[in-house]
mmCIF file of C-alpha atoms in Angstrom:
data_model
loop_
_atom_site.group_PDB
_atom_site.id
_atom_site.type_symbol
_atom_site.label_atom_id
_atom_site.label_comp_id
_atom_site.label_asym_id
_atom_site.label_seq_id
_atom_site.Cartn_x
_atom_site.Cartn_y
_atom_site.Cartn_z
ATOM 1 C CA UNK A 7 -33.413 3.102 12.530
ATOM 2 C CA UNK A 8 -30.724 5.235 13.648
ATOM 3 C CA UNK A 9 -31.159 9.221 12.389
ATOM 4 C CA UNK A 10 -28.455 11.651 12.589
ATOM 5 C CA UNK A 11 -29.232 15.227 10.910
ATOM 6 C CA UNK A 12 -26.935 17.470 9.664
ATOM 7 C CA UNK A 13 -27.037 21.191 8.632
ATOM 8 C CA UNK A 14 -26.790 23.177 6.667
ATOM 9 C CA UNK A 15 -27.422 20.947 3.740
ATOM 10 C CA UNK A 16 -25.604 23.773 1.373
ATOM 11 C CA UNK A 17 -23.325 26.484 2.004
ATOM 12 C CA UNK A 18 -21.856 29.405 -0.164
ATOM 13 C CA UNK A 19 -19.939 31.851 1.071
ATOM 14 C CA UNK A 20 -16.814 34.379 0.569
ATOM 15 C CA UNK A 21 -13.219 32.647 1.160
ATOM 16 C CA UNK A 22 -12.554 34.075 4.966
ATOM 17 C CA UNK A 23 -16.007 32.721 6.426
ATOM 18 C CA UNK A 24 -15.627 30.370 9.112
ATOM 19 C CA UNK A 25 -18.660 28.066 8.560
ATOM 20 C CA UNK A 26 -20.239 25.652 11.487
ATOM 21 C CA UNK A 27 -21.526 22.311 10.130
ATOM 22 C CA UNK A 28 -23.627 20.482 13.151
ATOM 23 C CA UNK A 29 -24.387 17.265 13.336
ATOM 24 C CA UNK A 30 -27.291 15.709 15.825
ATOM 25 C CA UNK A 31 -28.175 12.305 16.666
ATOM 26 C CA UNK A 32 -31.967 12.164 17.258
ATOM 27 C CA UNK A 33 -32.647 8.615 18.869
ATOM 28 C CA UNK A 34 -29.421 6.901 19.938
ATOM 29 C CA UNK A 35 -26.337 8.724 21.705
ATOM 30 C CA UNK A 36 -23.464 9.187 19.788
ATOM 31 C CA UNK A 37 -21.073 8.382 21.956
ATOM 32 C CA UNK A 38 -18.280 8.501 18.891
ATOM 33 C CA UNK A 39 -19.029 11.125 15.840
ATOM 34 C CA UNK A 40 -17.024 10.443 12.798
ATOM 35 C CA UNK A 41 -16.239 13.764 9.938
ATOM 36 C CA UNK A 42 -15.359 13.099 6.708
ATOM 37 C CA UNK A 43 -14.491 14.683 3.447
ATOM 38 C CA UNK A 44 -15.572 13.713 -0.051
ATOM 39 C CA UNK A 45 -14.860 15.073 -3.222
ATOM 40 C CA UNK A 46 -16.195 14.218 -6.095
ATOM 41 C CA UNK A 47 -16.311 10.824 -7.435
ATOM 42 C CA UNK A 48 -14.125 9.755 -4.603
ATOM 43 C CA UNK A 49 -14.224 7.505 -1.462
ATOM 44 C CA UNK A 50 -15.193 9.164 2.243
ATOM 45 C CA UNK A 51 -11.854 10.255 3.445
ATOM 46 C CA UNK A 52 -11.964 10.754 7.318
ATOM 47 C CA UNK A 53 -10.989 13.678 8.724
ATOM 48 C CA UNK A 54 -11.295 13.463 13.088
ATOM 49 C CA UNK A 55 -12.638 11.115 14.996
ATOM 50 C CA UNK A 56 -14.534 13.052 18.317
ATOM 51 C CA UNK A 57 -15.815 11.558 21.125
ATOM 52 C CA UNK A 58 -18.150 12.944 23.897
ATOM 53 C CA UNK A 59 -16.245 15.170 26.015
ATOM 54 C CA UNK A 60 -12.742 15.007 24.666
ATOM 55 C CA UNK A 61 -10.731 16.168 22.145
ATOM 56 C CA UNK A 62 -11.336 15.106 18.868
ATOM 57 C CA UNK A 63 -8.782 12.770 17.106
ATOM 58 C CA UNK A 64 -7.510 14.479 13.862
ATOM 59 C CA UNK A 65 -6.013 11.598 11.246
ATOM 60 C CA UNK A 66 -2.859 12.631 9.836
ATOM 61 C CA UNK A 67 -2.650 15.568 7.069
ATOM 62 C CA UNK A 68 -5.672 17.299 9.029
ATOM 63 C CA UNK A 69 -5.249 20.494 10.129
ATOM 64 C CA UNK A 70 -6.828 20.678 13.485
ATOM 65 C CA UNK A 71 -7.012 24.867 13.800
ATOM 66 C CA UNK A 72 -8.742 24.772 10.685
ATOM 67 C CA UNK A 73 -11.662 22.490 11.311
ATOM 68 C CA UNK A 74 -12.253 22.558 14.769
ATOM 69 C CA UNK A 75 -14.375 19.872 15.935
ATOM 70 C CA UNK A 76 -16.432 20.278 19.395
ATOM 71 C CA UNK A 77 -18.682 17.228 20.674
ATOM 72 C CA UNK A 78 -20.146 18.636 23.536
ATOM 73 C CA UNK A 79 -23.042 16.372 24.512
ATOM 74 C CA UNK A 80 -23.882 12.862 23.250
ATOM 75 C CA UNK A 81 -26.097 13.963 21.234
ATOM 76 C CA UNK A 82 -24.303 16.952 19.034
ATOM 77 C CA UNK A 83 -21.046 17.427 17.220
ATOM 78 C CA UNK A 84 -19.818 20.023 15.477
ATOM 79 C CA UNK A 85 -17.573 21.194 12.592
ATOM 80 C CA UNK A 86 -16.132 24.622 12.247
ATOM 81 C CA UNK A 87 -14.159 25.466 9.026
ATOM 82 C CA UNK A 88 -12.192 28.461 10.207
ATOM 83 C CA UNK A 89 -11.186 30.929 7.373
ATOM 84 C CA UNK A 90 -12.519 29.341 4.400
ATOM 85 C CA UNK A 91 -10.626 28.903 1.182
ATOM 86 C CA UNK A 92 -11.864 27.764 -2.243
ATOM 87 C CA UNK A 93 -9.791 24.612 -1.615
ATOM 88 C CA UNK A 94 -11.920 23.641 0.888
ATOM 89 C CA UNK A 95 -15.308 23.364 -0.968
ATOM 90 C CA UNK A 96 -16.294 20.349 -0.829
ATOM 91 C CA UNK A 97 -18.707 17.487 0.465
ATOM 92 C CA UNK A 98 -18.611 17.009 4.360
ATOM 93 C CA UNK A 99 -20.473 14.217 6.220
ATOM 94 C CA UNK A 100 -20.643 13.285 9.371
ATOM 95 C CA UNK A 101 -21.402 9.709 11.102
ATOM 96 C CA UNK A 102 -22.535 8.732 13.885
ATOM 97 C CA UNK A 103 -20.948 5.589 15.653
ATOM 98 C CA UNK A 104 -23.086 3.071 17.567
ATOM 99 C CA UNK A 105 -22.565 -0.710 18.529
ATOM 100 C CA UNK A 106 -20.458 -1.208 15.246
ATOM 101 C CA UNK A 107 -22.795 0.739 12.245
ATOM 102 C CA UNK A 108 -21.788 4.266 11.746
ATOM 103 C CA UNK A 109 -25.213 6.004 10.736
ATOM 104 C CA UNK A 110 -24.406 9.099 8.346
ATOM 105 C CA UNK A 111 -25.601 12.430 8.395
ATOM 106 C CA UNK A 112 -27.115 13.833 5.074
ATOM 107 C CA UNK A 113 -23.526 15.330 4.237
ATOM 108 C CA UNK A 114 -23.322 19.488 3.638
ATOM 109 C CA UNK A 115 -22.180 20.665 0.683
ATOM 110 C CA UNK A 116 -19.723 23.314 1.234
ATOM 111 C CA UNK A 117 -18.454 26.063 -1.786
ATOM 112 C CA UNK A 118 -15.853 28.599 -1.089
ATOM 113 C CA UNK A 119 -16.399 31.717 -3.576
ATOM 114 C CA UNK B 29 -3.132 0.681 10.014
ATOM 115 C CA UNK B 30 -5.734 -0.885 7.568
ATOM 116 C CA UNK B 31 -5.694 -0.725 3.692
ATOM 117 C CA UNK B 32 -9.070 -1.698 2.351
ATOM 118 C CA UNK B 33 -9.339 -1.707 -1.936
ATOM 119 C CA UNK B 34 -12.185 -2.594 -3.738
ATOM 120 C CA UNK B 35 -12.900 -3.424 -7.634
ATOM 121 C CA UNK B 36 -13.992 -2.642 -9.717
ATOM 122 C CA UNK B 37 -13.990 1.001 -9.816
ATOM 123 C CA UNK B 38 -17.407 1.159 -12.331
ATOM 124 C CA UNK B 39 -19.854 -2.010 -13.032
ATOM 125 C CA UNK B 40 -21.921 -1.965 -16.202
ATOM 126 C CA UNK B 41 -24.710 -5.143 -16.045
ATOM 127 C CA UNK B 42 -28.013 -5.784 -17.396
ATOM 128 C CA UNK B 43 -30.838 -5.108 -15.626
ATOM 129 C CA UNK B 44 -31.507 -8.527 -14.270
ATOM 130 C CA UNK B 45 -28.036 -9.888 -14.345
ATOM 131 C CA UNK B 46 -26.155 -10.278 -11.211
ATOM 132 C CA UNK B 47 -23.493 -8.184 -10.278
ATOM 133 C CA UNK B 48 -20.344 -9.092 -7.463
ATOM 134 C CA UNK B 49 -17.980 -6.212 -6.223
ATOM 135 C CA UNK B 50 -14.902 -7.512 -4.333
ATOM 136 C CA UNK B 51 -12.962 -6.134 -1.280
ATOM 137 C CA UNK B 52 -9.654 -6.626 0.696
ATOM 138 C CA UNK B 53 -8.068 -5.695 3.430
ATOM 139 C CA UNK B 54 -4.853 -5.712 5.008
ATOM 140 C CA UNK B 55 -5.559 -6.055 9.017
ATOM 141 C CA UNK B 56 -6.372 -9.313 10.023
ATOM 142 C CA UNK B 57 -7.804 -7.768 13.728
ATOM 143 C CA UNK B 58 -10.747 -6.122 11.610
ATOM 144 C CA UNK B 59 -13.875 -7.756 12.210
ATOM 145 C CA UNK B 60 -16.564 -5.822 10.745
ATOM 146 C CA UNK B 61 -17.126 -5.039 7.243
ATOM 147 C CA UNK B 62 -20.438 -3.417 6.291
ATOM 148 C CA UNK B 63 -20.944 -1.847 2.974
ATOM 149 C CA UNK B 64 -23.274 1.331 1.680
ATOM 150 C CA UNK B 65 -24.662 2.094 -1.281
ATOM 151 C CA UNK B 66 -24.350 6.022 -2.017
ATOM 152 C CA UNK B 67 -27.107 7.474 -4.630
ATOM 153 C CA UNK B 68 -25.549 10.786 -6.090
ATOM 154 C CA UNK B 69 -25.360 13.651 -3.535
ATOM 155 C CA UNK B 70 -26.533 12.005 -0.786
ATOM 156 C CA UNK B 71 -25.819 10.065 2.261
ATOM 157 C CA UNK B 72 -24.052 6.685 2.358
ATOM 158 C CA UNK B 73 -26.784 4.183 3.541
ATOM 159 C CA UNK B 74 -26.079 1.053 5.456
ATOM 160 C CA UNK B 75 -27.317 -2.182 3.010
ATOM 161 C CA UNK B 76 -25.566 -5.217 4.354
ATOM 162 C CA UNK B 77 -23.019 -6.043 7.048
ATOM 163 C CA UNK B 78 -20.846 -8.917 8.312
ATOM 164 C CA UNK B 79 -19.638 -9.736 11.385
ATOM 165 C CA UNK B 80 -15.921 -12.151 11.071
ATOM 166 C CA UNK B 81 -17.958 -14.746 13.170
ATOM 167 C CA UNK B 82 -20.044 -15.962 10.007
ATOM 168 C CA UNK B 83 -18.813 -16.281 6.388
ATOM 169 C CA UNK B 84 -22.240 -15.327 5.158
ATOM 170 C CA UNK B 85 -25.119 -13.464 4.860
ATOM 171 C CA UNK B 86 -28.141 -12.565 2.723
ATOM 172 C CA UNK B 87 -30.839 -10.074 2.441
ATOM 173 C CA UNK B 88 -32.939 -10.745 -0.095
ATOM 174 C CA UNK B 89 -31.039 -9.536 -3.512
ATOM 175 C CA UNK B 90 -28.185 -8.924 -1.549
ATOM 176 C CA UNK B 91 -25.752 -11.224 0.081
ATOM 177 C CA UNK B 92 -21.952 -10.456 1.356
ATOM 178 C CA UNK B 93 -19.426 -13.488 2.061
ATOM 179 C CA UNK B 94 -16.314 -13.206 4.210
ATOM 180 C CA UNK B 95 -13.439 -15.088 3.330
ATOM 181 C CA UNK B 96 -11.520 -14.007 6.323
ATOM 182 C CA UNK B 97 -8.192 -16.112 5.681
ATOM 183 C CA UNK B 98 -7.913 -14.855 2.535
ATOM 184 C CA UNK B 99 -8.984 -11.125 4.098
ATOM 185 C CA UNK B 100 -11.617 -10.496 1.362
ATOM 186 C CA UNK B 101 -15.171 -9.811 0.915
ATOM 187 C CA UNK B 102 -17.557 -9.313 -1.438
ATOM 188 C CA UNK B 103 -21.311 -7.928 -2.039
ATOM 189 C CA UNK B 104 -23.265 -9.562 -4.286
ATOM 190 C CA UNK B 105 -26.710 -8.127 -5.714
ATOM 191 C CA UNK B 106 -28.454 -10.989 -8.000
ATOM 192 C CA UNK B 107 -31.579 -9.775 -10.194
ATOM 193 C CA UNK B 108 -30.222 -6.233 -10.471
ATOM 194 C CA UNK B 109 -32.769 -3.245 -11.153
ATOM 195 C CA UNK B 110 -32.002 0.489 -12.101
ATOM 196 C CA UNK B 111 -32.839 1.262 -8.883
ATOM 197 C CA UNK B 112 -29.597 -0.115 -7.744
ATOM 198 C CA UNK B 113 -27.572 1.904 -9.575
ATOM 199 C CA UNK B 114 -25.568 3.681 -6.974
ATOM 200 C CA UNK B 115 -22.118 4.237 -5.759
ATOM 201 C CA UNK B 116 -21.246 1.365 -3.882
ATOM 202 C CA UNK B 117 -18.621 1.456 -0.822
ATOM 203 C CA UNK B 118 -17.201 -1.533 0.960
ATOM 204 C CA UNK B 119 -15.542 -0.599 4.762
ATOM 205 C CA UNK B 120 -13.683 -2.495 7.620
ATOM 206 C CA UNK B 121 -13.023 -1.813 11.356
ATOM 207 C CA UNK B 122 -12.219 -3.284 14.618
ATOM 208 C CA UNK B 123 -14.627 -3.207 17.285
ATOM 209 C CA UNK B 124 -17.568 -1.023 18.281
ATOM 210 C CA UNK B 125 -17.311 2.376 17.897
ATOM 211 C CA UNK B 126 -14.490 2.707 15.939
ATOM 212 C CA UNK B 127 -13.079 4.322 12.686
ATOM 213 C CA UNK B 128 -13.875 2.869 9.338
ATOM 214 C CA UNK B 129 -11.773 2.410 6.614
ATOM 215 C CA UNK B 130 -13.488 2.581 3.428
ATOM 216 C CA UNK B 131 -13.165 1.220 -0.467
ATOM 217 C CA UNK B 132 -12.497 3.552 -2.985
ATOM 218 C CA UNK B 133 -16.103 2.595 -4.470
ATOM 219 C CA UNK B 134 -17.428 0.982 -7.019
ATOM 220 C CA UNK B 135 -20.245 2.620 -9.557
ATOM 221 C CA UNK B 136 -22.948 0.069 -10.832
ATOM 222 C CA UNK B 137 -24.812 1.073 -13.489
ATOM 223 C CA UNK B 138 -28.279 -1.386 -13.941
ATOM 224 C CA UNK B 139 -28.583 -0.643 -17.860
ATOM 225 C CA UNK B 140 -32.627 -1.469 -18.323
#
């Protein structure tokens, strides 16, 4: 089936770190990648929507100059958490979409210090 | 835009018992509804998914129905195991390759 890998898998770091999250698809082009957020005990809450060579579609509440969200081939997206806070540790997946299934990443687990 | 919400939020059954969790949602254009099963920490996996052109399907223990004038949907796992204890989301969307909205979840627990 469809494989997309993420890394890192776990980050800790100082509050002020910008932190890159990638996510790859290995054997089907992503043509859409989907980023969300999930804290604990709660439901994936999506965060952008980014597709291949365009900007990336931020769903309301998301700050866009805080996670900035590059999907440069069809193959590879990215999240950047600029100036990391505590309040942004949390669980971040990605998915990739593909002829209706979105095919998740194995999520990064991100704490702020 | 769409409102999907599931129930219930935890499911406590007997291992071999059947369990049902139930879904709505609000946009009638939404034609896909798959649903994952999430084991602590890790990814959401694909288990079942139904298309609004058939009212059911089945996978072995698992089967999801599609009531689409009512807008709901629901999984159904019959002969549960511990094994399928697991977070379980239900989602909707429109078309290929777009967003989906997703359940707040529902937590079996297969007691053995």
């Amino acid at each position: 089936g469809a494989v997309v890998s993420q890394h890192p898998s776990w980050v800790i770091c100082k509050s002020g770190t910008s932190v890159k999250i990638e996510c790859r698809s290995l054997d089907f082009q992503a043509t859409t990648m989907f980023w969300y957020r999930q804290f604990p005990k709660q439901s994936l809450m999506l965060m952008a929507t980014s597709n291949e060579g365009s900007k990336a579609t931020y769903e309301q509440g998301v700050e866009k100059d805080k996670f900035l969200i590059n999907h440069a081939s069809l193959t590879l997206s990215t999240l950047t958490v600029t100036s990391a806070h505590p309040e942004d540790s949390s669980f971040y997946i990605c998915s990739g979409g593909g002829d209706y299934a979105q095919h998740f990443g194995d999520g990064t687990r991100l704490s702020i210090l | 835009g769409e409102n999907v919400e599931q129930h219930p939020s935890t499911l406590s059954v007997q291992e071999g018992d059947s369990a049902v969790i139930k879904c709505t949602y609000s946009d009638s254009a939404s034609n896909y509804f798959p649903w994952y099963k999430q084991e602590l920490g890790k990814r959401p996996q694909l288990i079942i998914d139904i298309r609004s052109n058939v009212g059911e399907k089945k996978d072995q223990r698992i089967a999801v129905t599609l009531n689409k004038t009512a807008k709901h949907f629901s999984l159904h796992i019959t002969e549960t195991q511990p094994e399928d204890s697991a977070v379980y989301f239900c989602a909707a969307s429109k078309n290929n390759f777009n967003k989906f909205y997703f359940g707040s979840g529902t937590k079996l627990n297969v007691k053995p």
